[in-house]
Coordinates of C-alpha atoms in Angstrom, one line a residue:
Chain U
M1 CA -5.3 -25.2 -34.9
R2 CA -2.0 -23.8 -33.7
A3 CA -1.5 -26.3 -31.0
R4 CA 1.2 -28.8 -31.7
G5 CA 2.9 -29.5 -28.5
R6 CA 6.4 -29.8 -27.8
R7 CA 8.5 -33.1 -27.5
K8 CA 10.9 -33.0 -24.7
T9 CA 13.8 -35.5 -24.9
S10 CA 15.5 -34.7 -21.5
Y11 CA 14.5 -33.8 -18.1
A12 CA 16.6 -30.7 -18.5
A13 CA 14.4 -29.6 -21.3
D14 CA 11.1 -30.3 -19.3
I15 CA 12.0 -28.0 -16.4
A16 CA 13.7 -25.4 -18.6
V17 CA 12.4 -22.0 -17.8
I18 CA 12.3 -20.9 -21.5
H19 CA 11.3 -23.6 -23.9
S20 CA 11.6 -22.1 -27.4
G21 CA 13.4 -19.5 -29.4
R22 CA 10.4 -17.6 -29.6
Q23 CA 10.3 -17.2 -25.8
W24 CA 13.9 -15.9 -25.9
L25 CA 12.9 -13.3 -28.5
T26 CA 9.8 -12.1 -26.3
L27 CA 12.0 -11.8 -23.3
A28 CA 14.7 -10.2 -24.9
V29 CA 12.1 -7.5 -26.6
F30 CA 10.4 -7.2 -23.0
I31 CA 13.8 -6.6 -21.2
G32 CA 14.8 -4.1 -24.1
L33 CA 11.3 -2.3 -23.5
L34 CA 12.2 -2.0 -19.7
V35 CA 15.6 -0.6 -20.5
V36 CA 14.3 2.1 -22.8
L37 CA 11.1 2.8 -20.6
P38 CA 12.8 5.4 -18.4
L39 CA 14.2 7.1 -21.3
V40 CA 10.5 7.5 -22.9
L41 CA 9.3 8.7 -19.5
N42 CA 12.0 11.1 -19.2
A43 CA 11.4 12.6 -22.8
T44 CA 7.8 13.4 -21.3
H45 CA 9.4 15.0 -18.4
N46 CA 7.5 12.7 -16.0
L47 CA 10.2 11.9 -13.4
N48 CA 7.6 10.9 -10.8
W49 CA 6.8 7.8 -13.1
V50 CA 10.6 6.7 -12.8
T51 CA 10.2 6.9 -9.0
F52 CA 7.0 5.0 -9.2
L53 CA 8.9 2.5 -11.4
N54 CA 11.8 2.4 -8.8
F55 CA 9.5 1.8 -5.8
T56 CA 7.4 -0.9 -7.8
L57 CA 10.8 -2.8 -8.5
I58 CA 11.8 -2.4 -4.9
I59 CA 8.7 -3.9 -3.7
I60 CA 8.8 -6.8 -6.4
I61 CA 11.8 -7.8 -4.8
A62 CA 10.2 -7.8 -1.2
V63 CA 7.0 -9.4 -2.7
L64 CA 9.1 -12.2 -4.3
G65 CA 10.5 -13.2 -0.6
L66 CA 7.0 -13.3 0.7
N67 CA 6.1 -15.5 -2.3
V68 CA 8.5 -18.1 -1.1
T69 CA 7.4 -18.0 2.6
T70 CA 3.5 -17.6 2.0
G71 CA 2.8 -18.3 -1.4
M72 CA 5.1 -21.5 -2.0
T73 CA 5.2 -22.7 1.6
G74 CA 1.6 -21.7 3.1
Q75 CA 3.1 -20.1 6.1
V76 CA 1.1 -16.8 6.2
S77 CA 3.4 -14.2 7.5
L78 CA 2.3 -10.8 8.6
G79 CA 5.9 -9.9 9.7
H80 CA 7.2 -9.2 6.2
S81 CA 7.2 -5.4 6.5
A82 CA 9.3 -6.1 9.8
F83 CA 12.0 -8.0 7.6
I84 CA 12.2 -5.1 5.3
M85 CA 12.3 -2.7 8.2
L86 CA 15.2 -4.8 9.6
G87 CA 17.0 -4.9 6.2
G88 CA 16.6 -1.0 5.9
Y89 CA 17.8 -0.1 9.6
G90 CA 20.6 -2.7 9.5
L91 CA 22.1 -1.0 6.3
A92 CA 21.5 2.4 7.7
M93 CA 23.3 1.6 11.0
L94 CA 26.1 -0.3 9.3
T95 CA 26.9 2.6 6.8
L96 CA 26.2 5.6 9.1
K97 CA 27.3 4.3 12.6
A98 CA 30.3 1.9 11.5
D99 CA 31.3 3.6 8.2
W100 CA 31.0 0.4 6.2
P101 CA 31.1 0.5 2.3
F102 CA 27.6 -0.1 0.9
W103 CA 27.6 -3.4 -0.7
A104 CA 29.4 -5.1 2.5
A105 CA 26.6 -3.4 4.8
L106 CA 24.0 -4.6 2.3
A107 CA 25.1 -8.1 2.2
V108 CA 25.6 -8.2 6.1
S109 CA 22.3 -6.6 7.0
T110 CA 20.6 -9.2 4.6
L111 CA 22.2 -12.1 6.2
V112 CA 21.6 -10.9 9.8
T113 CA 17.8 -10.2 9.1
G114 CA 17.7 -13.8 7.7
L115 CA 19.1 -15.1 10.8
I116 CA 16.5 -13.0 12.8
A117 CA 13.9 -14.4 10.8
L118 CA 15.0 -18.0 11.5
I119 CA 14.5 -17.1 15.5
V120 CA 11.1 -15.6 14.5
A121 CA 10.5 -18.8 12.8
I122 CA 11.1 -21.1 15.8
P123 CA 7.7 -20.6 17.4
A124 CA 6.0 -20.2 14.1
I125 CA 6.9 -23.7 12.6
R126 CA 5.7 -25.6 15.5
L127 CA 2.4 -24.5 14.7
K128 CA -0.2 -24.5 11.8
G129 CA -2.2 -22.1 10.2
F130 CA -3.1 -18.6 11.3
Y131 CA -0.8 -19.2 14.4
V132 CA 2.3 -18.5 12.2
A133 CA 0.4 -15.2 11.2
V134 CA -0.2 -14.4 14.8
V135 CA 3.4 -15.0 15.7
T136 CA 4.8 -12.9 12.9
L137 CA 2.2 -10.1 13.8
A138 CA 3.5 -10.1 17.3
F139 CA 7.2 -10.1 16.1
F140 CA 6.4 -6.9 13.9
Y141 CA 5.1 -5.0 16.8
I142 CA 8.0 -6.1 19.0
A143 CA 10.6 -5.0 16.5
Q144 CA 8.8 -1.9 15.9
Y145 CA 9.0 -1.2 19.7
V146 CA 12.7 -2.1 20.0
I147 CA 13.6 0.1 17.1
R148 CA 11.4 3.1 18.7
N149 CA 13.2 2.8 21.9
L150 CA 16.7 2.5 20.8
D151 CA 19.2 5.4 20.7
I152 CA 21.0 3.8 17.8
T153 CA 18.3 3.4 15.6
G154 CA 17.3 7.1 16.0
G155 CA 14.0 6.4 17.9
T156 CA 10.9 7.8 16.2
F157 CA 13.0 10.3 14.1
G158 CA 14.7 7.5 12.2
L159 CA 18.2 7.7 10.5
I160 CA 19.1 10.2 7.7
G161 CA 21.7 10.5 4.9
I162 CA 22.0 7.0 4.1
P163 CA 24.6 6.8 1.6
S164 CA 24.1 5.5 -2.4
P165 CA 25.8 2.7 -3.7
S166 CA 28.6 3.0 -6.3
I167 CA 29.6 0.5 -9.0
A168 CA 33.1 0.9 -10.5
G169 CA 33.5 4.3 -9.3
M170 CA 30.1 5.6 -10.8
S171 CA 27.9 6.5 -7.8
I172 CA 24.1 5.7 -8.2
K173 CA 22.6 9.0 -7.9
G174 CA 19.3 10.0 -9.3
D175 CA 16.1 8.3 -10.5
V176 CA 17.5 6.9 -13.8
R177 CA 20.7 5.5 -12.6
W178 CA 18.7 4.0 -9.6
Y179 CA 16.2 2.5 -12.0
Y180 CA 18.9 0.5 -13.8
L181 CA 20.5 -0.9 -10.9
L182 CA 17.0 -1.8 -9.4
L183 CA 16.2 -3.5 -12.8
A184 CA 19.4 -5.5 -12.8
L185 CA 18.6 -6.7 -9.2
T186 CA 15.1 -7.5 -9.9
I187 CA 15.8 -9.5 -12.8
L188 CA 18.3 -11.4 -10.7
C189 CA 16.0 -11.9 -7.9
V190 CA 13.3 -13.2 -10.3
L191 CA 15.9 -15.5 -11.6
V192 CA 16.5 -16.9 -8.2
S193 CA 12.8 -17.1 -7.4
V194 CA 12.0 -19.1 -10.6
N195 CA 15.0 -21.3 -10.0
I196 CA 13.8 -21.9 -6.6
T197 CA 10.7 -23.4 -7.8
R198 CA 12.6 -25.9 -10.2
S199 CA 14.9 -27.1 -7.5
R200 CA 14.4 -29.9 -4.8
L201 CA 14.2 -27.0 -2.3
G202 CA 11.1 -25.3 -4.1
R203 CA 9.5 -28.8 -4.5
S204 CA 9.7 -29.4 -0.8
F205 CA 8.3 -26.0 -0.2
L206 CA 5.1 -26.7 -2.5
A207 CA 4.7 -30.1 -1.0
V208 CA 4.6 -28.7 2.6
R209 CA 2.2 -26.2 1.6
D210 CA -0.2 -28.8 -0.3
N211 CA 0.0 -31.7 2.2
D212 CA 2.5 -31.6 5.2
V213 CA 1.6 -35.0 6.6
A214 CA 2.3 -36.7 3.3
T215 CA 5.6 -34.5 2.7
A216 CA 6.9 -35.7 6.0
A217 CA 5.9 -39.3 5.0
L218 CA 8.0 -38.9 2.0
G219 CA 11.0 -38.2 4.1
V220 CA 11.2 -34.3 3.9
N221 CA 11.9 -32.7 7.2
V222 CA 9.0 -30.4 7.5
P223 CA 10.2 -27.9 10.3
L224 CA 13.6 -27.6 8.7
T225 CA 11.8 -26.8 5.3
K226 CA 9.6 -24.1 6.9
L227 CA 12.8 -22.7 8.6
R228 CA 14.3 -22.4 4.8
A229 CA 11.4 -20.8 3.7
F230 CA 11.4 -18.1 6.3
F231 CA 15.1 -17.6 5.8
V232 CA 14.8 -17.5 2.1
G233 CA 11.7 -15.2 2.4
S234 CA 13.6 -12.7 4.7
L235 CA 16.7 -12.5 2.4
F236 CA 14.6 -11.1 -0.3
A237 CA 12.7 -8.7 2.1
A238 CA 16.0 -7.5 3.7
L239 CA 17.6 -6.7 0.4
A240 CA 14.5 -4.7 -0.9
G241 CA 14.6 -2.9 2.7
G242 CA 18.3 -2.1 2.4
L243 CA 17.7 -0.7 -1.2
W244 CA 14.8 1.2 -0.2
A245 CA 16.6 2.8 2.7
S246 CA 19.5 3.9 0.5
Y247 CA 17.2 4.9 -2.7
V248 CA 15.2 7.7 -0.3
S249 CA 18.2 7.9 2.2
V250 CA 16.1 7.7 5.1
V251 CA 14.8 5.1 7.5
R252 CA 11.6 5.8 9.6
L253 CA 9.3 3.5 11.4
D254 CA 6.4 4.9 9.4
Q255 CA 7.9 3.8 6.3
F256 CA 7.0 0.2 7.4
T257 CA 3.6 -0.3 8.6
I258 CA 1.3 -3.3 9.2
W259 CA -0.8 -2.2 6.3
D260 CA 2.2 -2.9 4.1
S261 CA 2.4 -6.4 5.4
I262 CA -1.2 -6.6 4.6
W263 CA -0.8 -5.3 1.1
Y264 CA 2.1 -7.8 0.3
L265 CA 0.0 -10.6 1.4
G266 CA -2.8 -8.9 -0.7
M267 CA -0.4 -8.7 -3.9
I268 CA 0.4 -12.4 -3.7
V269 CA -3.1 -13.5 -3.6
I270 CA -4.2 -11.0 -6.3
G271 CA -1.3 -12.2 -8.4
G272 CA -1.8 -16.0 -7.8
A273 CA 0.0 -17.4 -4.7
G274 CA 3.0 -19.6 -5.4
S275 CA 3.8 -18.2 -8.7
T276 CA 6.7 -15.8 -9.6
A277 CA 5.0 -14.2 -12.4
G278 CA 1.9 -14.1 -10.4
A279 CA 3.5 -12.2 -7.6
I280 CA 5.0 -9.6 -10.2
M281 CA 1.6 -9.1 -11.6
G282 CA 0.1 -8.6 -8.1
V283 CA 2.6 -5.8 -7.2
I284 CA 2.1 -4.0 -10.5
F285 CA -1.7 -4.3 -10.4
L286 CA -1.9 -2.7 -6.8
R287 CA 0.8 -0.3 -7.5
L288 CA -1.0 1.0 -10.5
I289 CA -4.3 1.5 -8.5
S290 CA -2.6 3.5 -6.1
Q291 CA -0.6 5.4 -8.5
I292 CA -3.9 6.2 -10.7
L293 CA -5.6 7.5 -7.6
H294 CA -2.7 9.6 -6.7
V295 CA -2.6 11.1 -10.2
I296 CA -6.3 11.6 -10.1
G297 CA -6.2 13.3 -6.8
T298 CA -3.5 15.6 -7.6
S299 CA -4.9 16.6 -11.0
D300 CA -7.3 19.5 -11.5
L301 CA -10.1 17.4 -12.6
I302 CA -11.2 15.8 -9.4
P303 CA -8.8 17.3 -6.6
L304 CA -8.8 15.2 -3.8
S305 CA -7.2 15.9 -0.4
S306 CA -4.1 13.7 0.5
T307 CA -6.0 11.7 3.4
V308 CA -9.1 11.1 0.9
T309 CA -6.6 9.5 -1.5
I310 CA -4.7 7.5 1.1
Y311 CA -8.1 6.1 2.5
S312 CA -9.8 5.5 -0.7
T313 CA -6.8 3.7 -1.8
Q314 CA -7.2 1.5 1.2
I315 CA -10.9 1.0 0.5
I316 CA -10.2 0.0 -3.0
Y317 CA -7.0 -2.4 -1.9
G318 CA -9.5 -4.1 0.4
L319 CA -12.0 -4.5 -2.1
V320 CA -9.8 -5.8 -4.6
I321 CA -8.4 -8.4 -2.1
I322 CA -11.9 -9.4 -1.0
L323 CA -13.1 -9.8 -4.6
F324 CA -10.0 -11.9 -5.9
I325 CA -10.3 -14.1 -2.6
T326 CA -14.1 -14.7 -3.1
L327 CA -14.2 -14.8 -6.9
K328 CA -10.7 -15.5 -8.5
P329 CA -8.9 -17.6 -5.8
M330 CA -6.2 -18.6 -8.1
G331 CA -5.4 -14.8 -8.9
M332 CA -4.6 -13.2 -12.2
I333 CA -2.2 -15.8 -13.2
S334 CA -5.0 -18.2 -13.5
I335 CA -6.9 -15.8 -15.9
W336 CA -3.9 -15.6 -18.1
Q337 CA -3.2 -19.2 -18.1
K338 CA -6.8 -19.7 -19.1
F339 CA -6.5 -17.2 -21.8
K340 CA -3.3 -18.8 -23.1
I341 CA -5.0 -22.5 -23.2
N342 CA -7.9 -21.1 -25.0
Y343 CA -5.8 -19.2 -27.5
K344 CA -3.6 -22.3 -28.1
R345 CA -6.4 -24.6 -28.5
W346 CA -8.9 -22.2 -30.2
P347 CA -11.5 -23.0 -31.3
F348 CA -11.5 -25.9 -28.8
G349 CA -11.6 -23.8 -25.4
V350 CA -12.0 -24.9 -21.9
Chain L
M1 CA -0.6 5.3 49.4
D2 CA 1.5 2.2 50.7
A3 CA 2.9 -0.4 48.3
A4 CA 0.1 -3.0 49.2
T5 CA -2.6 -0.4 48.3
I6 CA -1.2 0.5 44.9
L7 CA -0.9 -3.2 44.1
L8 CA -4.5 -3.9 45.1
Q9 CA -5.5 -0.7 43.1
L10 CA -3.8 -2.1 40.1
V11 CA -5.3 -5.6 40.3
L12 CA -8.7 -4.4 41.0
S13 CA -8.9 -2.1 38.2
G14 CA -7.2 -4.7 36.0
I15 CA -10.1 -7.0 37.0
L16 CA -12.5 -4.5 35.7
V17 CA -11.0 -3.6 32.4
G18 CA -10.3 -7.4 32.2
G19 CA -13.9 -8.2 32.1
V20 CA -14.7 -5.8 29.3
Y21 CA -11.7 -7.1 27.4
G22 CA -13.1 -10.5 27.9
L23 CA -16.4 -9.6 26.8
I24 CA -15.0 -8.3 23.6
G25 CA -13.0 -11.3 23.1
M26 CA -16.2 -13.5 23.1
G27 CA -17.3 -12.0 20.1
F28 CA -14.1 -13.5 18.4
V29 CA -14.2 -16.6 20.2
V30 CA -17.9 -17.1 18.7
T31 CA -17.1 -16.8 15.3
Y32 CA -14.1 -18.9 15.6
R33 CA -16.1 -21.7 17.4
S34 CA -19.0 -22.0 15.0
A35 CA -18.0 -20.5 11.8
N36 CA -14.3 -21.4 12.1
V37 CA -13.1 -18.1 11.1
F38 CA -10.1 -16.4 12.7
N39 CA -11.4 -12.9 12.2
L40 CA -8.5 -10.4 12.3
A41 CA -11.0 -7.7 11.1
Y42 CA -12.6 -8.1 14.6
G43 CA -11.0 -4.8 15.9
Q44 CA -12.7 -3.1 12.8
F45 CA -16.1 -4.7 13.9
V46 CA -15.8 -3.2 17.3
M47 CA -14.8 0.3 15.7
F48 CA -17.6 0.2 13.2
G49 CA -20.2 -0.8 15.8
A50 CA -19.2 2.0 17.9
F51 CA -19.4 4.5 15.3
I52 CA -22.9 3.3 14.0
A53 CA -24.0 3.7 17.8
W54 CA -22.4 7.1 17.9
S55 CA -24.3 8.1 14.8
F56 CA -27.6 7.1 16.4
I57 CA -26.9 8.3 19.9
G58 CA -24.7 11.3 19.5
S59 CA -22.4 13.1 21.5
P60 CA -23.0 14.8 24.8
Q61 CA -23.1 18.4 23.0
E62 CA -25.7 17.1 20.4
P63 CA -27.6 14.1 21.3
R64 CA -29.6 12.8 18.6
L65 CA -32.2 10.2 19.6
P66 CA -33.2 9.0 23.0
L67 CA -31.1 6.4 24.4
P68 CA -33.4 3.4 24.4
I69 CA -34.5 4.1 20.8
A70 CA -31.0 4.8 19.6
L71 CA -29.9 1.5 21.2
F72 CA -32.5 -0.4 19.6
L73 CA -31.9 1.2 16.3
T74 CA -28.1 0.2 16.9
L75 CA -29.0 -3.3 17.5
I76 CA -30.8 -3.8 14.3
A77 CA -28.3 -2.0 12.3
V78 CA -25.5 -4.1 13.5
I79 CA -27.3 -7.3 13.2
L80 CA -28.0 -6.5 9.5
F81 CA -24.3 -5.6 9.2
G82 CA -23.2 -9.0 10.7
L83 CA -25.9 -10.8 8.5
A84 CA -24.5 -8.9 5.5
V85 CA -20.7 -9.9 6.3
E86 CA -21.9 -13.5 6.5
Y87 CA -24.1 -13.4 3.4
L88 CA -21.7 -11.5 1.2
L89 CA -18.5 -12.9 2.0
F90 CA -18.1 -15.8 4.5
R91 CA -20.9 -17.9 3.0
R92 CA -18.8 -18.1 -0.1
M93 CA -15.5 -19.3 2.0
I94 CA -17.0 -22.6 3.0
G95 CA -14.9 -25.5 2.3
R96 CA -12.0 -23.0 1.2
P97 CA -8.5 -23.3 3.0
M98 CA -8.1 -21.6 6.2
H99 CA -5.5 -19.2 5.1
A100 CA -7.9 -17.7 2.1
T101 CA -10.5 -16.8 4.9
F102 CA -7.9 -15.5 7.0
I103 CA -6.6 -13.1 4.2
L104 CA -10.3 -12.4 3.5
T105 CA -10.4 -10.9 7.0
L106 CA -7.4 -8.7 6.2
G107 CA -9.2 -7.4 3.1
I108 CA -12.4 -6.6 5.2
M109 CA -10.1 -4.9 7.9
A110 CA -8.8 -2.5 5.3
L111 CA -12.1 -1.8 3.8
L112 CA -13.8 -0.9 7.0
H113 CA -10.9 1.2 8.3
G114 CA -10.8 3.2 5.1
A115 CA -14.3 3.6 5.3
A116 CA -14.6 4.7 8.8
M117 CA -11.8 7.0 8.2
L118 CA -13.6 8.5 5.0
I119 CA -17.0 8.6 6.8
W120 CA -16.1 9.7 10.3
G121 CA -12.4 11.0 10.1
P122 CA -9.6 10.4 12.4
G123 CA -10.8 12.6 15.3
V124 CA -12.1 11.4 18.6
H125 CA -16.0 11.3 19.0
V126 CA -17.4 11.4 22.5
L127 CA -20.3 9.4 23.1
V128 CA -23.3 10.4 25.5
E129 CA -23.2 8.7 28.8
T130 CA -24.7 5.0 28.1
V131 CA -23.6 3.9 31.6
P132 CA -23.0 6.1 34.8
R133 CA -19.7 7.6 34.9
G134 CA -17.6 8.9 37.9
A135 CA -15.5 7.5 40.7
I136 CA -16.2 4.9 43.5
H137 CA -14.1 5.1 46.5
L138 CA -13.1 2.1 48.6
G139 CA -10.9 3.4 51.2
S140 CA -8.2 4.7 49.5
I141 CA -8.6 2.7 46.4
V142 CA -10.5 4.4 43.4
L143 CA -12.6 2.7 40.8
S144 CA -14.2 4.2 37.8
Q145 CA -18.0 3.6 37.8
E146 CA -18.4 2.8 34.2
Y147 CA -16.0 -0.1 34.3
V148 CA -17.7 -1.4 37.1
W149 CA -21.0 -1.4 35.2
S150 CA -19.1 -2.8 32.1
F151 CA -17.8 -5.6 34.3
F152 CA -21.1 -6.5 35.2
L153 CA -22.6 -6.4 31.8
A154 CA -19.6 -8.5 30.7
V155 CA -20.3 -11.1 33.1
I156 CA -24.0 -11.3 32.5
I157 CA -23.3 -11.6 28.8
A158 CA -20.7 -14.3 29.3
L159 CA -23.3 -16.3 31.4
A160 CA -25.9 -15.9 28.8
L161 CA -23.6 -17.0 26.1
A162 CA -22.5 -19.8 28.1
L163 CA -26.1 -20.8 28.9
M164 CA -26.8 -20.7 25.2
F165 CA -23.9 -22.9 24.0
Q166 CA -24.5 -25.5 26.9
R167 CA -28.3 -25.7 27.5
T168 CA -30.1 -24.7 24.3
R169 CA -30.7 -26.6 21.1
L170 CA -29.3 -23.9 19.1
G171 CA -26.0 -23.9 21.3
L172 CA -25.9 -27.9 20.8
A173 CA -26.2 -27.3 17.0
M174 CA -23.4 -24.7 16.9
R175 CA -21.2 -26.9 19.1
A176 CA -21.9 -29.9 16.7
A177 CA -21.2 -28.0 13.8
Y178 CA -17.8 -26.7 15.2
D179 CA -16.9 -30.4 16.0
N180 CA -17.9 -31.9 12.8
Q181 CA -19.6 -29.7 10.1
V182 CA -20.4 -32.6 7.8
A183 CA -21.8 -34.7 10.5
A184 CA -23.9 -32.1 12.0
R185 CA -25.5 -31.3 8.6
C186 CA -26.2 -35.0 8.0
L187 CA -28.2 -34.7 11.4
G188 CA -30.2 -31.8 10.2
V189 CA -28.4 -28.8 11.7
S190 CA -28.5 -25.8 9.1
A191 CA -25.2 -24.7 8.6
R192 CA -26.4 -21.4 6.9
M193 CA -28.7 -20.6 10.0
N194 CA -25.9 -21.4 12.4
A195 CA -23.4 -19.0 10.5
Q196 CA -26.1 -16.3 10.3
I197 CA -26.9 -16.4 14.0
T198 CA -23.1 -16.4 14.8
W199 CA -22.2 -13.4 12.9
A200 CA -25.2 -11.5 14.2
I201 CA -24.1 -12.5 17.9
A202 CA -20.5 -11.5 17.1
A203 CA -21.5 -8.2 15.5
V204 CA -23.7 -7.3 18.4
I205 CA -20.9 -8.4 21.0
A206 CA -18.4 -6.2 19.0
T207 CA -20.8 -3.2 19.0
L208 CA -21.5 -3.5 22.9
G209 CA -17.7 -3.7 23.5
G210 CA -17.3 -0.7 21.2
I211 CA -19.9 1.3 23.1
L212 CA -18.5 0.6 26.5
M213 CA -14.9 1.4 25.4
G214 CA -16.2 4.4 23.7
T215 CA -17.9 5.6 26.7
V216 CA -14.7 5.4 28.5
H217 CA -12.2 6.5 26.1
G218 CA -14.2 8.0 23.4
I219 CA -14.7 6.6 19.8
S220 CA -12.2 6.8 17.2
T221 CA -10.6 4.6 14.4
T222 CA -7.8 3.6 16.7
L223 CA -10.5 1.2 18.2
G224 CA -9.6 -1.1 15.5
E225 CA -6.2 -1.7 17.1
L226 CA -8.2 -3.4 19.7
V227 CA -7.6 -6.4 17.7
M228 CA -4.1 -7.1 19.4
I229 CA -5.5 -7.2 22.8
V230 CA -8.5 -9.2 21.7
L231 CA -6.0 -11.7 20.0
A232 CA -3.9 -11.8 23.2
V233 CA -7.0 -12.3 25.3
V234 CA -8.5 -15.3 23.2
L235 CA -5.0 -17.0 22.7
I236 CA -4.1 -16.9 26.5
G237 CA -7.9 -18.2 27.2
G238 CA -8.1 -20.8 24.5
L239 CA -9.5 -20.0 21.2
D240 CA -12.8 -21.8 21.7
S241 CA -13.6 -21.3 25.4
L242 CA -15.8 -18.4 26.5
I243 CA -14.7 -18.8 30.4
G244 CA -11.0 -18.9 29.2
C245 CA -11.9 -15.7 27.4
V246 CA -13.0 -13.9 30.6
L247 CA -9.9 -15.4 32.2
G248 CA -7.7 -14.3 29.4
G249 CA -8.9 -10.7 29.7
L250 CA -8.5 -10.6 33.4
I251 CA -4.9 -12.1 33.1
L252 CA -3.9 -9.5 30.2
A253 CA -5.5 -6.6 32.0
I254 CA -3.9 -7.0 35.4
G255 CA -0.7 -7.8 33.5
M256 CA -0.6 -4.6 31.4
N257 CA -1.6 -2.7 34.6
L258 CA 1.3 -4.0 36.7
S259 CA 3.8 -3.8 33.7
S260 CA 2.9 -0.3 33.0
Y261 CA 3.2 0.8 36.6
Y262 CA 6.4 -1.1 37.6
L263 CA 8.2 -1.3 34.3
G264 CA 7.1 1.7 32.6
P265 CA 9.2 4.3 34.1
H266 CA 12.2 2.3 32.5
L267 CA 10.6 1.1 29.3
P268 CA 8.0 3.6 28.0
G269 CA 4.9 2.1 26.4
V270 CA 6.0 -1.1 27.6
E271 CA 2.2 -2.2 28.4
G272 CA 1.5 -2.1 24.4
I273 CA 4.0 -5.1 23.8
F274 CA 3.1 -6.7 26.8
S275 CA 0.2 -8.5 25.0
M276 CA 2.6 -9.3 22.1
A277 CA 5.1 -11.0 24.6
L278 CA 2.3 -12.8 26.1
I279 CA 0.9 -14.1 23.0
L280 CA 4.6 -15.4 22.0
I281 CA 4.8 -17.3 25.5
V282 CA 1.4 -18.7 25.3
L283 CA 2.2 -20.0 21.7
L284 CA 5.4 -21.3 22.7
V285 CA 4.4 -23.1 26.0
R286 CA 0.7 -24.1 25.5
P287 CA -0.5 -23.4 22.2
S288 CA -4.0 -24.5 22.9
G289 CA -4.4 -21.7 25.7
L290 CA -5.6 -22.2 29.2
M291 CA -8.7 -23.4 28.7
G292 CA -8.9 -24.5 25.0
T293 CA -10.5 -27.8 24.2
R294 CA -9.3 -28.3 20.6
P295 CA -5.8 -30.0 20.3
I296 CA -3.7 -27.6 18.2
E297 CA -2.1 -29.5 15.2
R298 CA 1.6 -29.3 15.8
V299 CA 4.0 -30.3 13.0

């Protein structure tokens, strides 16, 4: 029997993210592995894997935001792709048209997207359930229409030549440098996300999701909580969008489709709604599927045309979402937790 | 043509198109009403049904089966499709939170879209004439004949569905299940049977709509995007009302015609987001729609 239990002597110890020295060690080793990962991949001359890692990190940041809005607060948003798009376009317009420095532009475009999300949330918060999804869906198409028809956004051609950031005089160019920047920012975002769940704010989010009437009875302002959820969620999305735009140095409308909104929702469901670790697992799982299909499709073994790859990815994504929703509604994180409990209490499983 | 004739032309053709939108919307309303599923995959149902029909009927260049036989086979195939969707997926979702079912329909949407792209490809498939085509001239107003036929078909099906819901035992059972599933089951209403019939009806209506739309515009995977129009139609009309659905279709189609003609020159493609704007307005002003009966929970 390995189970001993841990005695907590203070509230702070009880809500601590990391409980023991062994967890600190595991975390340090894990982050160390993440730091040396691109060096290993570089040694094998597989630069496209570093690109894959970078996009995965960007999407993790975005999905952490959706996890706040949908996973924690239960407001199903189909407009997440639009918030990412606004963040990207905001950064592009501020750096290209107004010659702002990168970091200022990123901060301002993120904040402005957050304010836009508040406006979108006004019709959404008055209603329950799928009405929120419909409002955000309508917002997605309206945002896309506006961007397509404005001159300042470059219309259907988009904006090109978005500058890269620089830190202390070192400009972030190339996949590996970007990897370290994105890794640092992702860890920061994970930290924020984890701490949201531990705070009063996060508890009000979870309470609104689980029972909004009871939450209101306990004195929590439900509409305000929903507004906050949309605001925080869209901040993550806009940050990811700005980084995305700068990383590929282009923003175009077809980078941000309604399908992406659906995949982000799927990632949350697959990982386990409301859990930060679950959201990350969901992103990595779906990204790996598409990368594996891409590798198979471009290999000599079973060459597939790019359209076949795209649509078989779509079919598999759909199937995975369907299977998780019907068979494992609590997501991958529930499988992991069950394993952990069984391991600790062995031979007395659940 | 003077201004009044143009207006009349726009309104009349809007009415005809709106009838077809209303018909398609009814399949959505039926599943919402008796299975309590907000089916965002419905556009893909329309597209899939149309492609199944095309596989039996064929194109004008190479027709496959005689029309009555082909339509009969299509009917059986889509009924089986609807039953399979219910049996494999939605039966497992009874008692689960609404957003889970909603995300399930998103998964179905992706699956059907990807499958149709792989099987039939992105091109436009032309369908054999299922309803007579051509123009009808009323003075200086021109209407397309296929829309007139579709409109009458839509009205007949709306009436049939309304009769079924209001005047038959089955309809009564379905309405009871919508009001209170547990109470209905206590009184001997079979929830399974209800759900199966519902999904079969929805699949048939979706296919019918797909065939009518496909006759006019050709069949392609973009038919799936019809779900945005369907959403606007059912939200305007009220999610649980068949009559409201027809009304919503008329309002939307006339509005799209007018906005495209009068605003189109200044704002290209404005009719595409007209439905979105209408959805937002309806949800802000009157969330239960024009004819919806169930009060929407506001917070």
